[in-house]
CSV table of C-alpha atoms in Angstrom, one decimal:
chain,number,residue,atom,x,y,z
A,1334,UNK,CA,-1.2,-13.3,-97.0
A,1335,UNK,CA,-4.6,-14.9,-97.9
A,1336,UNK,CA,-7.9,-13.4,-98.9
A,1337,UNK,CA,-9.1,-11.3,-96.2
A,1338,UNK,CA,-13.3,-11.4,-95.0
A,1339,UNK,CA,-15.3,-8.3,-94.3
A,1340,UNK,CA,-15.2,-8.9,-90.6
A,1341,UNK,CA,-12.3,-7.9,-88.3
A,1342,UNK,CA,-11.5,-8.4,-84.7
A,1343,UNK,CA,-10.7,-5.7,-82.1
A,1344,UNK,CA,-8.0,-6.3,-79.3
A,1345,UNK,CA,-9.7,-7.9,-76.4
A,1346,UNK,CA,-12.6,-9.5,-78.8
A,1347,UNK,CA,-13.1,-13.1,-77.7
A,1348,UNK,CA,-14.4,-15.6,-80.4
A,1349,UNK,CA,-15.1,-19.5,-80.5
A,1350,UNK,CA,-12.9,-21.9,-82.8
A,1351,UNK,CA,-14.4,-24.5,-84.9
A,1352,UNK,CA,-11.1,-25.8,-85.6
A,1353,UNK,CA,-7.3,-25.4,-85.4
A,1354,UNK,CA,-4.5,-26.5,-88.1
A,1355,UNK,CA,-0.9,-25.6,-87.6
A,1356,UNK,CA,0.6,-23.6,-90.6
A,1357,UNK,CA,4.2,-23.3,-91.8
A,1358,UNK,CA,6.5,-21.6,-88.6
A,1359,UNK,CA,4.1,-23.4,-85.8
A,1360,UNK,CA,1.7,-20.5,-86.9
A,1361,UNK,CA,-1.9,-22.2,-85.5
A,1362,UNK,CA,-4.5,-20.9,-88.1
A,1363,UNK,CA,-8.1,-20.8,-86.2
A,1364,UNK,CA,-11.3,-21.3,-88.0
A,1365,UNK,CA,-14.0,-19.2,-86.5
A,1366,UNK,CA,-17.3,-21.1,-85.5
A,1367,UNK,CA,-19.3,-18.6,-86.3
A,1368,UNK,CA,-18.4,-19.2,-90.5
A,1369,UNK,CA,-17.0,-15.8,-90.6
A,1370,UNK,CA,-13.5,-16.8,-91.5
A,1371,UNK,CA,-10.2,-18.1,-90.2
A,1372,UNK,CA,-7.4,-16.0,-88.0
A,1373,UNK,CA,-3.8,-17.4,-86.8
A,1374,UNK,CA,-2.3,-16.9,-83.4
A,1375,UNK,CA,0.7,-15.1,-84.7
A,1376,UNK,CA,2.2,-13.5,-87.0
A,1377,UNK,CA,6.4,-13.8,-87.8
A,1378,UNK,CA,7.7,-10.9,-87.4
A,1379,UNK,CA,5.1,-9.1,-86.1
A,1380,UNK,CA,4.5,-11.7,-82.6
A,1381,UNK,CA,1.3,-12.9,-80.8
A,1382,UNK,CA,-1.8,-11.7,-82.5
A,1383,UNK,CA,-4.5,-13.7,-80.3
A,1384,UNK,CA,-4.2,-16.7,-77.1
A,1385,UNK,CA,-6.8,-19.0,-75.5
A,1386,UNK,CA,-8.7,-17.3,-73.2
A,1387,UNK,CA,-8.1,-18.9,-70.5
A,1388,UNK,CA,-4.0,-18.2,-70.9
A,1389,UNK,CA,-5.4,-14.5,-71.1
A,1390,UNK,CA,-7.0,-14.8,-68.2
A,1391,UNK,CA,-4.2,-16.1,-66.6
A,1392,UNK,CA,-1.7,-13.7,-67.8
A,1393,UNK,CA,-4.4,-10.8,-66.8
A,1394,UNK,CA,-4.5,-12.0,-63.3
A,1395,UNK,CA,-0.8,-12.2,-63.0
A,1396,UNK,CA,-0.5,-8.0,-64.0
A,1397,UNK,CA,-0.7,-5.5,-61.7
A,1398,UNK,CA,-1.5,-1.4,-62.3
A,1399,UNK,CA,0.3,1.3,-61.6
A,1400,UNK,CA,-0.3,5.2,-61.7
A,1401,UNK,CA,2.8,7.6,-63.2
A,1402,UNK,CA,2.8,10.6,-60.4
A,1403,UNK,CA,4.8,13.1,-61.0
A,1404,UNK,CA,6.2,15.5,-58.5
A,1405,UNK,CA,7.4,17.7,-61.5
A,1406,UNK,CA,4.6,17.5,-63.7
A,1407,UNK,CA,7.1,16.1,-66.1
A,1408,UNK,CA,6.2,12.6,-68.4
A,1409,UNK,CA,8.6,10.1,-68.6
A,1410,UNK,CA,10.0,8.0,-71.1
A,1411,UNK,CA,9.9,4.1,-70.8
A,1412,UNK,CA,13.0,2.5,-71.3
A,1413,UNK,CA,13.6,-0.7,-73.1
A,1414,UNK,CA,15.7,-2.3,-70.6
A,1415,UNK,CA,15.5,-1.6,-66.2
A,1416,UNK,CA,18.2,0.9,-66.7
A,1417,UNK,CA,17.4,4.5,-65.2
A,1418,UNK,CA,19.9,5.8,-67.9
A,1419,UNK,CA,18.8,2.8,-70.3
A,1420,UNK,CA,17.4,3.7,-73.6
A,1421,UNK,CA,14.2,5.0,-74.4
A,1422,UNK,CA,11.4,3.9,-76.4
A,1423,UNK,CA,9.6,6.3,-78.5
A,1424,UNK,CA,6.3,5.8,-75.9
A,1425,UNK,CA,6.1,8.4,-72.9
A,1426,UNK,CA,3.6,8.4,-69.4
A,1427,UNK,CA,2.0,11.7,-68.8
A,1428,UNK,CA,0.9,12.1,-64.9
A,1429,UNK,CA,-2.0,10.3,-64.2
A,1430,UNK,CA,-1.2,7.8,-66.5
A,1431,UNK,CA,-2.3,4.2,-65.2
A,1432,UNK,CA,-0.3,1.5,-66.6
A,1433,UNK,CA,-0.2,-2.2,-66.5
A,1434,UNK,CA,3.1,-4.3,-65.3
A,1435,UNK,CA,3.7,-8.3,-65.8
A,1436,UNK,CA,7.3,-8.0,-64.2
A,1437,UNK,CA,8.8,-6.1,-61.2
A,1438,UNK,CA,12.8,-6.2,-60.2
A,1439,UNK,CA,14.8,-4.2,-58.0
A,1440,UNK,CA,17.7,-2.8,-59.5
A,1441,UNK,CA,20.8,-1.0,-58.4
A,1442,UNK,CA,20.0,1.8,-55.4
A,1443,UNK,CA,17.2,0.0,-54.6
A,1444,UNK,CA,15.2,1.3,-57.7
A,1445,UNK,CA,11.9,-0.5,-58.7
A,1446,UNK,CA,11.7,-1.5,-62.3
């Protein structure tokens, strides 16, 4: 809850680190080269707020995209858990909707998840 800098950082931005010092809760604060400020990697409570690039490159590479089609025209809620009747989360696909997965199962019947 320090002093915050003018300058703020967009999801996907990638920025150079000058240096790294690990913070109470293994939070890793990371000084930007550029003299702008520092950020941290995560945030308790909140999760991961920013990872090497080259992790994100390899967690990219390891997603794969889908498209929601609906025969209905219908959207369709995401669940929180690979349950057809599981519950839903408050976020919905519309039809055309491309999407990007890091995990596939089968479940019961043969449905993909």
């Amino acid at each position: 809850e320090g002093v915050r800098s003018e300058t703020d950082l967009l999801p996907g931005d990638v920025f150079e680190v000058a240096e790294e010092m690990t913070g109470m809760n293994g939070v890793l604060f990371l000084k930007m080269a550029d003299g702008t400020g520092w950020v941290f990697d995560q945030k308790p409570g909140r999760g991961v707020m920013c990872v090497r690039e080259e992790r994100a490159q390899a967690l990219a590479s390891s997603l794969t995209k889908w498209r929601y089609i609906s025969v209905s025209g219908d959207p369709i809620s995401i669940r929180l858990t690979p349950d057809v009747e599981g519950v839903r989360s408050e976020t919905d696909l519309l039809p055309g909707d491309v999407f990007e997965v890091a995990e596939e199962m089968t479940g019961m019947n043969g449905v993909l998840f």
